[in-house]
Short mmCIF file of C-alpha atoms in Angstrom, two decimals:
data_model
loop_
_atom_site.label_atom_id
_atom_site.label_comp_id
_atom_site.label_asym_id
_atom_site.label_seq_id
_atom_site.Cartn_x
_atom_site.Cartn_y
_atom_site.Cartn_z
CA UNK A 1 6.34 3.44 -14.20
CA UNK A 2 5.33 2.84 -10.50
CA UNK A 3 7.10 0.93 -7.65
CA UNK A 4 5.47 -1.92 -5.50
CA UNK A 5 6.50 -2.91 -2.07
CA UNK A 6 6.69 -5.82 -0.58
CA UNK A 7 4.34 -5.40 2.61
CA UNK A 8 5.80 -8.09 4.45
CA UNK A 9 9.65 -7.06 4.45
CA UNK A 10 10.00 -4.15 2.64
CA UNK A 11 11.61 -5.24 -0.68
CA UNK A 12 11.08 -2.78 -3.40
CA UNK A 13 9.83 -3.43 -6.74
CA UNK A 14 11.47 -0.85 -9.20
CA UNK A 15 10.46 -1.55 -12.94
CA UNK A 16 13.48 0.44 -14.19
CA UNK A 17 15.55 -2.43 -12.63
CA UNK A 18 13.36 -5.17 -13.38
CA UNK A 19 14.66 -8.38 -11.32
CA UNK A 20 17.59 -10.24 -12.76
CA UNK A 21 17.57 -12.87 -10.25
CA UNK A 22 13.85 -14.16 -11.59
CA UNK A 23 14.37 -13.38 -15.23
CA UNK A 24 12.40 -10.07 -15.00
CA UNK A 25 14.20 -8.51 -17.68
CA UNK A 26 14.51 -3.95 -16.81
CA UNK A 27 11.64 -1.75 -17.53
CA UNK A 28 8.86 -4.46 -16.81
CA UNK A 29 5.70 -3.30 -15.66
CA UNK A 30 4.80 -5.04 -12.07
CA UNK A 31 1.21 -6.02 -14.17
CA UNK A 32 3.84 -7.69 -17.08
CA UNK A 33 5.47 -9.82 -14.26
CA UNK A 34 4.08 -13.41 -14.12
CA UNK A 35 1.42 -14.20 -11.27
CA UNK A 36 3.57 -17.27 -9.99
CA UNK A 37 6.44 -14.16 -9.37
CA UNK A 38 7.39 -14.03 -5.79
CA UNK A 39 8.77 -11.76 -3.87
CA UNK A 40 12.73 -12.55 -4.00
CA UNK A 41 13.53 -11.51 -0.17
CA UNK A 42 10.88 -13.16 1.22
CA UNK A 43 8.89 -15.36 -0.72
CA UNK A 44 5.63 -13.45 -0.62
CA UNK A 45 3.25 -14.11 -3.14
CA UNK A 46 2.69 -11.14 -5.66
CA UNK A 47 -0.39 -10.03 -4.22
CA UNK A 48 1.53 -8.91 -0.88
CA UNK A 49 2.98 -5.57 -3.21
CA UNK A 50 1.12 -2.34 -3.13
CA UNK A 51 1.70 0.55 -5.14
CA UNK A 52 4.03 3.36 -4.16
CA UNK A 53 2.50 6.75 -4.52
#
């Protein structure tokens, strides 16, 4: 499973720990999470994540 960041503050998308707050239930795949998902720090639209290598 990879982890996205957030390229405008930071936040860190980890799929093993999903995103309670939004209803993103653990061990979702960043592709699985609904387009309208934003980012919950910041408010960045989805597309602001990139992949962590």
């Amino acid at each position: 499973m990879d982890s996205y960041i957030c390229s405008v503050c930071g936040f860190l998308y980890d799929p093993e720990n999903g995103d309670i707050n939004s209803c993103i239930d653990e061990g979702t795949e960043f592709d699985e999470i609904p387009y309208d998902w934003v980012c919950p720090h910041c408010g960045s639209l989805k597309e602001a994540f990139e992949i962590v290598y």
